[in-house]
Amino acid sequence: MLRKFVKMEGAGNDYIYFDCLREPLASPENLAVRLSDRHRGIGGDGIVLICPSGRADAKMRMFNADGSEGKMCGNAIRCVGKYLFESGAVPKSEMEIETLSGIKRLWLFPEGGTVRRVRVDMGKAEFAAAKIPVNLPSAQIIDYPLRLAGMQRRITCVSMGNPHCVVFEDPDGIELDAVGPLFENASVFPQRVNTEFVQKTGERSLKMRVWERGSGETLACGTGACAAAAASVAIGMFPRGEDITVRLPGGELVVNVGDRVLMTGEARMVFTGETEL
């Protein structure tokens, strides 16, 4: 059985998208593993299903390259908005998308019928340790000293609907393939964790590399960029309510941390095709 797909990316965070608004997709966990393989599959950080919702304009389900289901992806949801608008399924420049992390509001900026940039209300940054979750003896883990991955580090943990551990170290000096799995699977993170290595590069800018649970190092992570910006505000590096540019290997995202976290970035279609299910 052949099934159409769309390959899209936001800041280099690439997923394989399936329109499930009228026809569901069976066994997405197994499909994500097979199709995400960059040598024997289509290649991507995972797959995304665009599904109907009784609570919002549509629902996004995402599965990582290892088959695990993720709660939220800021780069993927921008692409979902782009697809819904350009396909005519949701012909609105403001829409709501249901995710496992709640309903997210999107603002699209179409140019001649094509959406290139999308802003997402990512919700509130959550610092309560129990809600991230992280098993450490403190109500909040902000600039917290902890020995991890063979050395003493200071970490800030935040949830953006999924768990993040932000470490302010030069990302270019990190052997991420070796260090990332040690963070992801550390016993203090009962649901595993996404880890961002971040450095301040200017008055309102950061550079970052990310190790995503279930996917490894990716070119970008929207929730990770939001977590990094929120952590930088929490430790007093930047003021609240101002745009922070987060530079990742795959591109730039602009994050504004106020009562809620707003993220703006590009969404791009790479190619379309059909695959045998």
PDB file of N, CA and C in Angstrom, residues 54-154:
ATOM      1  N   GLY A  54     -11.082  17.119  18.072  1.00  0.00           N
ATOM      2  CA  GLY A  54     -12.370  17.631  18.527  1.00  0.00           C
ATOM      3  C   GLY A  54     -12.237  18.864  19.384  1.00  0.00           C
ATOM      4  N   ARG A  55     -10.995  19.307  19.623  1.00  0.00           N
ATOM      5  CA  ARG A  55     -10.735  20.437  20.519  1.00  0.00           C
ATOM      6  C   ARG A  55     -10.044  21.603  19.827  1.00  0.00           C
ATOM      7  N   ALA A  56      -9.468  21.363  18.653  1.00  0.00           N
ATOM      8  CA  ALA A  56      -8.680  22.393  17.975  1.00  0.00           C
ATOM      9  C   ALA A  56      -8.847  22.217  16.467  1.00  0.00           C
ATOM     10  N   ASP A  57      -8.113  23.018  15.682  1.00  0.00           N
ATOM     11  CA  ASP A  57      -8.214  22.923  14.228  1.00  0.00           C
ATOM     12  C   ASP A  57      -7.649  21.604  13.711  1.00  0.00           C
ATOM     13  N   ALA A  58      -6.663  21.049  14.406  1.00  0.00           N
ATOM     14  CA  ALA A  58      -6.071  19.766  14.043  1.00  0.00           C
ATOM     15  C   ALA A  58      -5.257  19.274  15.237  1.00  0.00           C
ATOM     16  N   LYS A  59      -4.782  18.054  15.123  1.00  0.00           N
ATOM     17  CA  LYS A  59      -3.965  17.456  16.175  1.00  0.00           C
ATOM     18  C   LYS A  59      -2.648  16.980  15.585  1.00  0.00           C
ATOM     19  N   MET A  60      -1.560  17.199  16.305  1.00  0.00           N
ATOM     20  CA  MET A  60      -0.245  16.735  15.887  1.00  0.00           C
ATOM     21  C   MET A  60       0.204  15.598  16.793  1.00  0.00           C
ATOM     22  N   ARG A  61       0.581  14.478  16.180  1.00  0.00           N
ATOM     23  CA  ARG A  61       1.252  13.408  16.901  1.00  0.00           C
ATOM     24  C   ARG A  61       2.625  13.226  16.287  1.00  0.00           C
ATOM     25  N   MET A  62       3.647  13.160  17.130  1.00  0.00           N
ATOM     26  CA  MET A  62       5.013  13.025  16.620  1.00  0.00           C
ATOM     27  C   MET A  62       5.686  11.819  17.246  1.00  0.00           C
ATOM     28  N   PHE A  63       6.482  11.141  16.424  1.00  0.00           N
ATOM     29  CA  PHE A  63       7.209   9.958  16.864  1.00  0.00           C
ATOM     30  C   PHE A  63       8.685  10.141  16.513  1.00  0.00           C
ATOM     31  N   ASN A  64       9.534   9.949  17.504  1.00  0.00           N
ATOM     32  CA  ASN A  64      10.967  10.122  17.315  1.00  0.00           C
ATOM     33  C   ASN A  64      11.553   8.998  16.464  1.00  0.00           C
ATOM     34  N   ALA A  65      12.795   9.166  16.094  1.00  0.00           N
ATOM     35  CA  ALA A  65      13.450   8.188  15.228  1.00  0.00           C
ATOM     36  C   ALA A  65      13.568   6.813  15.882  1.00  0.00           C
ATOM     37  N   ASP A  66      13.497   6.746  17.219  1.00  0.00           N
ATOM     38  CA  ASP A  66      13.553   5.447  17.897  1.00  0.00           C
ATOM     39  C   ASP A  66      12.171   4.847  18.126  1.00  0.00           C
ATOM     40  N   GLY A  67      11.124   5.514  17.633  1.00  0.00           N
ATOM     41  CA  GLY A  67       9.770   5.012  17.758  1.00  0.00           C
ATOM     42  C   GLY A  67       9.003   5.533  18.954  1.00  0.00           C
ATOM     43  N   SER A  68       9.671   6.210  19.874  1.00  0.00           N
ATOM     44  CA  SER A  68       8.988   6.756  21.045  1.00  0.00           C
ATOM     45  C   SER A  68       8.145   7.966  20.639  1.00  0.00           C
ATOM     46  N   GLU A  69       6.997   8.123  21.293  1.00  0.00           N
ATOM     47  CA  GLU A  69       6.126   9.251  20.973  1.00  0.00           C
ATOM     48  C   GLU A  69       6.525  10.466  21.791  1.00  0.00           C
ATOM     49  N   GLY A  70       6.730  11.579  21.126  1.00  0.00           N
ATOM     50  CA  GLY A  70       7.070  12.823  21.801  1.00  0.00           C
ATOM     51  C   GLY A  70       5.826  13.636  22.114  1.00  0.00           C
ATOM     52  N   LYS A  71       5.940  14.504  23.105  1.00  0.00           N
ATOM     53  CA  LYS A  71       4.792  15.316  23.494  1.00  0.00           C
ATOM     54  C   LYS A  71       4.631  16.562  22.635  1.00  0.00           C
ATOM     55  N   MET A  72       5.767  17.150  22.221  1.00  0.00           N
ATOM     56  CA  MET A  72       5.687  18.437  21.544  1.00  0.00           C
ATOM     57  C   MET A  72       6.989  18.701  20.807  1.00  0.00           C
ATOM     58  N   CYS A  73       6.903  19.361  19.676  1.00  0.00           N
ATOM     59  CA  CYS A  73       8.085  19.807  18.927  1.00  0.00           C
ATOM     60  C   CYS A  73       7.757  21.146  18.289  1.00  0.00           C
ATOM     61  N   GLY A  74       8.448  22.182  18.715  1.00  0.00           N
ATOM     62  CA  GLY A  74       8.167  23.522  18.220  1.00  0.00           C
ATOM     63  C   GLY A  74       8.473  23.701  16.750  1.00  0.00           C
ATOM     64  N   ASN A  75       9.512  23.039  16.250  1.00  0.00           N
ATOM     65  CA  ASN A  75       9.822  23.148  14.828  1.00  0.00           C
ATOM     66  C   ASN A  75       8.810  22.380  13.984  1.00  0.00           C
ATOM     67  N   ALA A  76       8.384  21.224  14.473  1.00  0.00           N
ATOM     68  CA  ALA A  76       7.419  20.418  13.727  1.00  0.00           C
ATOM     69  C   ALA A  76       6.053  21.093  13.661  1.00  0.00           C
ATOM     70  N   ILE A  77       5.627  21.724  14.742  1.00  0.00           N
ATOM     71  CA  ILE A  77       4.285  22.306  14.754  1.00  0.00           C
ATOM     72  C   ILE A  77       4.192  23.494  13.801  1.00  0.00           C
ATOM     73  N   ARG A  78       5.303  24.198  13.570  1.00  0.00           N
ATOM     74  CA  ARG A  78       5.281  25.264  12.561  1.00  0.00           C
ATOM     75  C   ARG A  78       5.012  24.676  11.182  1.00  0.00           C
ATOM     76  N   CYS A  79       5.630  23.539  10.909  1.00  0.00           N
ATOM     77  CA  CYS A  79       5.424  22.889   9.614  1.00  0.00           C
ATOM     78  C   CYS A  79       4.006  22.356   9.481  1.00  0.00           C
ATOM     79  N   VAL A  80       3.425  21.898  10.587  1.00  0.00           N
ATOM     80  CA  VAL A  80       2.031  21.457  10.565  1.00  0.00           C
ATOM     81  C   VAL A  80       1.125  22.620  10.169  1.00  0.00           C
ATOM     82  N   GLY A  81       1.361  23.795  10.775  1.00  0.00           N
ATOM     83  CA  GLY A  81       0.591  24.977  10.420  1.00  0.00           C
ATOM     84  C   GLY A  81       0.741  25.339   8.959  1.00  0.00           C
ATOM     85  N   LYS A  82       1.962  25.269   8.456  1.00  0.00           N
ATOM     86  CA  LYS A  82       2.219  25.556   7.039  1.00  0.00           C
ATOM     87  C   LYS A  82       1.426  24.596   6.153  1.00  0.00           C
ATOM     88  N   TYR A  83       1.473  23.309   6.465  1.00  0.00           N
ATOM     89  CA  TYR A  83       0.776  22.320   5.646  1.00  0.00           C
ATOM     90  C   TYR A  83      -0.731  22.556   5.661  1.00  0.00           C
ATOM     91  N   LEU A  84      -1.290  22.781   6.835  1.00  0.00           N
ATOM     92  CA  LEU A  84      -2.734  22.964   6.945  1.00  0.00           C
ATOM     93  C   LEU A  84      -3.200  24.181   6.160  1.00  0.00           C
ATOM     94  N   PHE A  85      -2.408  25.256   6.193  1.00  0.00           N
ATOM     95  CA  PHE A  85      -2.781  26.473   5.476  1.00  0.00           C
ATOM     96  C   PHE A  85      -2.647  26.273   3.966  1.00  0.00           C
ATOM     97  N   GLU A  86      -1.507  25.782   3.535  1.00  0.00           N
ATOM     98  CA  GLU A  86      -1.236  25.700   2.102  1.00  0.00           C
ATOM     99  C   GLU A  86      -2.071  24.616   1.416  1.00  0.00           C
ATOM    100  N   SER A  87      -2.459  23.578   2.148  1.00  0.00           N
ATOM    101  CA  SER A  87      -3.298  22.527   1.568  1.00  0.00           C
ATOM    102  C   SER A  87      -4.763  22.933   1.526  1.00  0.00           C
ATOM    103  N   GLY A  88      -5.111  24.009   2.241  1.00  0.00           N
ATOM    104  CA  GLY A  88      -6.493  24.446   2.295  1.00  0.00           C
ATOM    105  C   GLY A  88      -7.314  23.769   3.370  1.00  0.00           C
ATOM    106  N   ALA A  89      -6.692  22.866   4.148  1.00  0.00           N
ATOM    107  CA  ALA A  89      -7.428  22.166   5.199  1.00  0.00           C
ATOM    108  C   ALA A  89      -7.860  23.126   6.302  1.00  0.00           C
ATOM    109  N   VAL A  90      -6.993  24.083   6.635  1.00  0.00           N
ATOM    110  CA  VAL A  90      -7.313  25.117   7.632  1.00  0.00           C
ATOM    111  C   VAL A  90      -6.848  26.449   7.046  1.00  0.00           C
ATOM    112  N   PRO A  91      -7.686  27.129   6.263  1.00  0.00           N
ATOM    113  CA  PRO A  91      -7.265  28.350   5.570  1.00  0.00           C
ATOM    114  C   PRO A  91      -7.323  29.583   6.481  1.00  0.00           C
ATOM    115  N   LYS A  92      -6.581  29.530   7.570  1.00  0.00           N
ATOM    116  CA  LYS A  92      -6.573  30.635   8.537  1.00  0.00           C
ATOM    117  C   LYS A  92      -5.135  30.980   8.900  1.00  0.00           C
ATOM    118  N   SER A  93      -4.860  32.263   9.111  1.00  0.00           N
ATOM    119  CA  SER A  93      -3.517  32.678   9.508  1.00  0.00           C
ATOM    120  C   SER A  93      -3.305  32.587  11.017  1.00  0.00           C
ATOM    121  N   GLU A  94      -4.363  32.271  11.758  1.00  0.00           N
ATOM    122  CA  GLU A  94      -4.255  32.002  13.192  1.00  0.00           C
ATOM    123  C   GLU A  94      -5.024  30.716  13.462  1.00  0.00           C
ATOM    124  N   MET A  95      -4.346  29.738  14.048  1.00  0.00           N
ATOM    125  CA  MET A  95      -4.989  28.444  14.276  1.00  0.00           C
ATOM    126  C   MET A  95      -4.505  27.824  15.574  1.00  0.00           C
ATOM    127  N   GLU A  96      -5.234  26.788  16.009  1.00  0.00           N
ATOM    128  CA  GLU A  96      -4.869  26.067  17.222  1.00  0.00           C
ATOM    129  C   GLU A  96      -4.637  24.601  16.879  1.00  0.00           C
ATOM    130  N   ILE A  97      -3.549  24.041  17.452  1.00  0.00           N
ATOM    131  CA  ILE A  97      -3.172  22.661  17.196  1.00  0.00           C
ATOM    132  C   ILE A  97      -3.108  21.915  18.530  1.00  0.00           C
ATOM    133  N   GLU A  98      -3.774  20.777  18.595  1.00  0.00           N
ATOM    134  CA  GLU A  98      -3.740  19.949  19.794  1.00  0.00           C
ATOM    135  C   GLU A  98      -2.470  19.100  19.795  1.00  0.00           C
ATOM    136  N   THR A  99      -1.799  19.037  20.956  1.00  0.00           N
ATOM    137  CA  THR A  99      -0.629  18.178  21.137  1.00  0.00           C
ATOM    138  C   THR A  99      -0.753  17.468  22.482  1.00  0.00           C
ATOM    139  N   LEU A 100       0.143  16.562  22.768  1.00  0.00           N
ATOM    140  CA  LEU A 100       0.158  15.899  24.074  1.00  0.00           C
ATOM    141  C   LEU A 100       0.557  16.867  25.181  1.00  0.00           C
ATOM    142  N   SER A 101       1.076  18.037  24.811  1.00  0.00           N
ATOM    143  CA  SER A 101       1.410  19.084  25.787  1.00  0.00           C
ATOM    144  C   SER A 101       0.344  20.163  25.843  1.00  0.00           C
ATOM    145  N   GLY A 102      -0.821  19.878  25.287  1.00  0.00           N
ATOM    146  CA  GLY A 102      -1.903  20.855  25.307  1.00  0.00           C
ATOM    147  C   GLY A 102      -2.122  21.478  23.945  1.00  0.00           C
ATOM    148  N   ILE A 103      -3.030  22.433  23.894  1.00  0.00           N
ATOM    149  CA  ILE A 103      -3.358  23.122  22.647  1.00  0.00           C
ATOM    150  C   ILE A 103      -2.419  24.314  22.467  1.00  0.00           C
ATOM    151  N   LYS A 104      -1.803  24.401  21.314  1.00  0.00           N
ATOM    152  CA  LYS A 104      -0.861  25.474  20.999  1.00  0.00           C
ATOM    153  C   LYS A 104      -1.459  26.382  19.923  1.00  0.00           C
ATOM    154  N   ARG A 105      -1.294  27.691  20.118  1.00  0.00           N
ATOM    155  CA  ARG A 105      -1.785  28.676  19.146  1.00  0.00           C
ATOM    156  C   ARG A 105      -0.661  29.078  18.206  1.00  0.00           C
ATOM    157  N   LEU A 106      -0.997  29.168  16.924  1.00  0.00           N
ATOM    158  CA  LEU A 106      -0.034  29.530  15.890  1.00  0.00           C
ATOM    159  C   LEU A 106      -0.494  30.786  15.165  1.00  0.00           C
ATOM    160  N   TRP A 107       0.473  31.642  14.810  1.00  0.00           N
ATOM    161  CA  TRP A 107       0.237  32.783  13.940  1.00  0.00           C
ATOM    162  C   TRP A 107       1.104  32.594  12.704  1.00  0.00           C
ATOM    163  N   LEU A 108       0.492  32.538  11.538  1.00  0.00           N
ATOM    164  CA  LEU A 108       1.201  32.308  10.293  1.00  0.00           C
ATOM    165  C   LEU A 108       1.382  33.628   9.546  1.00  0.00           C
ATOM    166  N   PHE A 109       2.487  33.720   8.802  1.00  0.00           N
ATOM    167  CA  PHE A 109       2.785  34.920   8.033  1.00  0.00           C
ATOM    168  C   PHE A 109       2.898  34.547   6.551  1.00  0.00           C
ATOM    169  N   PRO A 110       1.740  34.354   5.884  1.00  0.00           N
ATOM    170  CA  PRO A 110       1.770  33.933   4.475  1.00  0.00           C
ATOM    171  C   PRO A 110       2.227  35.071   3.556  1.00  0.00           C
ATOM    172  N   GLU A 111       2.929  34.683   2.506  1.00  0.00           N
ATOM    173  CA  GLU A 111       3.361  35.620   1.478  1.00  0.00           C
ATOM    174  C   GLU A 111       2.961  35.032   0.128  1.00  0.00           C
ATOM    175  N   GLY A 112       1.923  35.613  -0.473  1.00  0.00           N
ATOM    176  CA  GLY A 112       1.450  35.102  -1.755  1.00  0.00           C
ATOM    177  C   GLY A 112       0.952  33.671  -1.683  1.00  0.00           C
ATOM    178  N   GLY A 113       0.340  33.301  -0.569  1.00  0.00           N
ATOM    179  CA  GLY A 113      -0.201  31.955  -0.416  1.00  0.00           C
ATOM    180  C   GLY A 113       0.776  30.939   0.142  1.00  0.00           C
ATOM    181  N   THR A 114       2.042  31.341   0.330  1.00  0.00           N
ATOM    182  CA  THR A 114       3.060  30.447   0.875  1.00  0.00           C
ATOM    183  C   THR A 114       3.461  30.905   2.271  1.00  0.00           C
ATOM    184  N   VAL A 115       3.489  29.977   3.204  1.00  0.00           N
ATOM    185  CA  VAL A 115       3.865  30.291   4.585  1.00  0.00           C
ATOM    186  C   VAL A 115       5.349  29.991   4.766  1.00  0.00           C
ATOM    187  N   ARG A 116       6.100  31.020   5.144  1.00  0.00           N
ATOM    188  CA  ARG A 116       7.531  30.840   5.374  1.00  0.00           C
ATOM    189  C   ARG A 116       7.908  30.986   6.847  1.00  0.00           C
ATOM    190  N   ARG A 117       7.120  31.764   7.604  1.00  0.00           N
ATOM    191  CA  ARG A 117       7.416  31.989   9.011  1.00  0.00           C
ATOM    192  C   ARG A 117       6.148  31.766   9.836  1.00  0.00           C
ATOM    193  N   VAL A 118       6.362  31.201  11.016  1.00  0.00           N
ATOM    194  CA  VAL A 118       5.252  30.918  11.923  1.00  0.00           C
ATOM    195  C   VAL A 118       5.689  31.256  13.346  1.00  0.00           C
ATOM    196  N   ARG A 119       4.778  31.893  14.096  1.00  0.00           N
ATOM    197  CA  ARG A 119       5.012  32.132  15.526  1.00  0.00           C
ATOM    198  C   ARG A 119       4.134  31.174  16.317  1.00  0.00           C
ATOM    199  N   VAL A 120       4.695  30.615  17.377  1.00  0.00           N
ATOM    200  CA  VAL A 120       3.985  29.631  18.188  1.00  0.00           C
ATOM    201  C   VAL A 120       3.965  30.088  19.646  1.00  0.00           C
ATOM    202  N   ASP A 121       2.788  30.045  20.253  1.00  0.00           N
ATOM    203  CA  ASP A 121       2.686  30.223  21.700  1.00  0.00           C
ATOM    204  C   ASP A 121       3.030  28.878  22.323  1.00  0.00           C
ATOM    205  N   MET A 122       4.217  28.791  22.895  1.00  0.00           N
ATOM    206  CA  MET A 122       4.716  27.528  23.425  1.00  0.00           C
ATOM    207  C   MET A 122       4.261  27.273  24.859  1.00  0.00           C
ATOM    208  N   GLY A 123       3.495  28.191  25.431  1.00  0.00           N
ATOM    209  CA  GLY A 123       3.018  28.011  26.798  1.00  0.00           C
ATOM    210  C   GLY A 123       3.986  28.582  27.811  1.00  0.00           C
ATOM    211  N   LYS A 124       3.818  28.201  29.045  1.00  0.00           N
ATOM    212  CA  LYS A 124       4.666  28.702  30.127  1.00  0.00           C
ATOM    213  C   LYS A 124       5.871  27.785  30.334  1.00  0.00           C
ATOM    214  N   ALA A 125       6.989  28.389  30.671  1.00  0.00           N
ATOM    215  CA  ALA A 125       8.160  27.613  31.067  1.00  0.00           C
ATOM    216  C   ALA A 125       7.955  27.151  32.510  1.00  0.00           C
ATOM    217  N   GLU A 126       8.054  25.857  32.729  1.00  0.00           N
ATOM    218  CA  GLU A 126       7.801  25.272  34.044  1.00  0.00           C
ATOM    219  C   GLU A 126       9.124  24.892  34.708  1.00  0.00           C
ATOM    220  N   PHE A 127       9.374  25.465  35.891  1.00  0.00           N
ATOM    221  CA  PHE A 127      10.630  25.206  36.590  1.00  0.00           C
ATOM    222  C   PHE A 127      10.467  24.297  37.800  1.00  0.00           C
ATOM    223  N   ALA A 128       9.236  23.922  38.155  1.00  0.00           N
ATOM    224  CA  ALA A 128       9.027  23.041  39.307  1.00  0.00           C
ATOM    225  C   ALA A 128       9.630  21.671  39.006  1.00  0.00           C
ATOM    226  N   ALA A 129      10.554  21.230  39.844  1.00  0.00           N
ATOM    227  CA  ALA A 129      11.294  19.991  39.589  1.00  0.00           C
ATOM    228  C   ALA A 129      10.370  18.796  39.446  1.00  0.00           C
ATOM    229  N   ALA A 130       9.317  18.749  40.245  1.00  0.00           N
ATOM    230  CA  ALA A 130       8.404  17.607  40.219  1.00  0.00           C
ATOM    231  C   ALA A 130       7.639  17.513  38.911  1.00  0.00           C
ATOM    232  N   LYS A 131       7.479  18.648  38.216  1.00  0.00           N
ATOM    233  CA  LYS A 131       6.695  18.662  36.986  1.00  0.00           C
ATOM    234  C   LYS A 131       7.539  18.469  35.738  1.00  0.00           C
ATOM    235  N   ILE A 132       8.877  18.461  35.891  1.00  0.00           N
ATOM    236  CA  ILE A 132       9.713  18.345  34.692  1.00  0.00           C
ATOM    237  C   ILE A 132       9.755  16.918  34.127  1.00  0.00           C
ATOM    238  N   PRO A 133       9.949  15.835  34.854  1.00  0.00           N
ATOM    239  CA  PRO A 133      10.385  15.756  36.249  1.00  0.00           C
ATOM    240  C   PRO A 133      11.900  15.549  36.364  1.00  0.00           C
ATOM    241  N   VAL A 134      12.421  15.943  37.550  1.00  0.00           N
ATOM    242  CA  VAL A 134      13.828  15.682  37.869  1.00  0.00           C
ATOM    243  C   VAL A 134      13.915  15.336  39.344  1.00  0.00           C
ATOM    244  N   ASN A 135      14.612  14.280  39.664  1.00  0.00           N
ATOM    245  CA  ASN A 135      14.704  13.788  41.037  1.00  0.00           C
ATOM    246  C   ASN A 135      15.938  14.354  41.739  1.00  0.00           C
ATOM    247  N   LEU A 136      15.802  15.576  42.202  1.00  0.00           N
ATOM    248  CA  LEU A 136      16.859  16.228  42.981  1.00  0.00           C
ATOM    249  C   LEU A 136      16.213  16.950  44.154  1.00  0.00           C
ATOM    250  N   PRO A 137      16.950  17.102  45.267  1.00  0.00           N
ATOM    251  CA  PRO A 137      16.365  17.673  46.495  1.00  0.00           C
ATOM    252  C   PRO A 137      16.244  19.190  46.470  1.00  0.00           C
ATOM    253  N   SER A 138      15.480  19.707  45.492  1.00  0.00           N
ATOM    254  CA  SER A 138      15.245  21.144  45.399  1.00  0.00           C
ATOM    255  C   SER A 138      13.935  21.357  44.654  1.00  0.00           C
ATOM    256  N   ALA A 139      13.185  22.385  45.064  1.00  0.00           N
ATOM    257  CA  ALA A 139      11.897  22.659  44.413  1.00  0.00           C
ATOM    258  C   ALA A 139      12.098  23.090  42.971  1.00  0.00           C
ATOM    259  N   GLN A 140      13.180  23.819  42.702  1.00  0.00           N
ATOM    260  CA  GLN A 140      13.532  24.226  41.348  1.00  0.00           C
ATOM    261  C   GLN A 140      15.008  23.943  41.124  1.00  0.00           C
ATOM    262  N   ILE A 141      15.325  23.559  39.901  1.00  0.00           N
ATOM    263  CA  ILE A 141      16.715  23.254  39.553  1.00  0.00           C
ATOM    264  C   ILE A 141      17.223  24.378  38.657  1.00  0.00           C
ATOM    265  N   ILE A 142      17.689  25.454  39.285  1.00  0.00           N
ATOM    266  CA  ILE A 142      18.175  26.623  38.562  1.00  0.00           C
ATOM    267  C   ILE A 142      19.616  26.882  38.972  1.00  0.00           C
ATOM    268  N   ASP A 143      20.532  26.815  37.987  1.00  0.00           N
ATOM    269  CA  ASP A 143      21.967  26.980  38.241  1.00  0.00           C
ATOM    270  C   ASP A 143      22.411  26.049  39.378  1.00  0.00           C
ATOM    271  N   TYR A 144      22.018  24.794  39.268  1.00  0.00           N
ATOM    272  CA  TYR A 144      22.191  23.795  40.319  1.00  0.00           C
ATOM    273  C   TYR A 144      23.480  23.009  40.081  1.00  0.00           C
ATOM    274  N   PRO A 145      24.347  22.890  41.092  1.00  0.00           N
ATOM    275  CA  PRO A 145      25.588  22.141  40.912  1.00  0.00           C
ATOM    276  C   PRO A 145      25.335  20.636  40.965  1.00  0.00           C
ATOM    277  N   LEU A 146      25.823  19.927  39.964  1.00  0.00           N
ATOM    278  CA  LEU A 146      25.599  18.486  39.915  1.00  0.00           C
ATOM    279  C   LEU A 146      26.719  17.845  39.096  1.00  0.00           C
ATOM    280  N   ARG A 147      27.175  16.702  39.577  1.00  0.00           N
ATOM    281  CA  ARG A 147      28.179  15.953  38.810  1.00  0.00           C
ATOM    282  C   ARG A 147      27.454  15.069  37.798  1.00  0.00           C
ATOM    283  N   LEU A 148      27.664  15.360  36.542  1.00  0.00           N
ATOM    284  CA  LEU A 148      27.012  14.619  35.455  1.00  0.00           C
ATOM    285  C   LEU A 148      28.006  14.425  34.316  1.00  0.00           C
ATOM    286  N   ALA A 149      27.953  13.253  33.711  1.00  0.00           N
ATOM    287  CA  ALA A 149      28.800  12.938  32.557  1.00  0.00           C
ATOM    288  C   ALA A 149      30.275  13.170  32.859  1.00  0.00           C
ATOM    289  N   GLY A 150      30.684  12.773  34.066  1.00  0.00           N
ATOM    290  CA  GLY A 150      32.096  12.768  34.402  1.00  0.00           C
ATOM    291  C   GLY A 150      32.685  14.047  34.930  1.00  0.00           C
ATOM    292  N   MET A 151      31.878  15.086  35.098  1.00  0.00           N
ATOM    293  CA  MET A 151      32.428  16.327  35.630  1.00  0.00           C
ATOM    294  C   MET A 151      31.350  17.135  36.341  1.00  0.00           C
ATOM    295  N   GLN A 152      31.786  18.066  37.184  1.00  0.00           N
ATOM    296  CA  GLN A 152      30.866  18.939  37.900  1.00  0.00           C
ATOM    297  C   GLN A 152      30.320  20.001  36.945  1.00  0.00           C
ATOM    298  N   ARG A 153      29.011  20.127  36.930  1.00  0.00           N
ATOM    299  CA  ARG A 153      28.366  21.084  36.051  1.00  0.00           C
ATOM    300  C   ARG A 153      27.288  21.830  36.818  1.00  0.00           C
ATOM    301  N   ARG A 154      26.848  22.955  36.259  1.00  0.00           N
ATOM    302  CA  ARG A 154      25.709  23.683  36.808  1.00  0.00           C
ATOM    303  C   ARG A 154      24.594  23.603  35.784  1.00  0.00           C
TER     304      ARG A 154
END
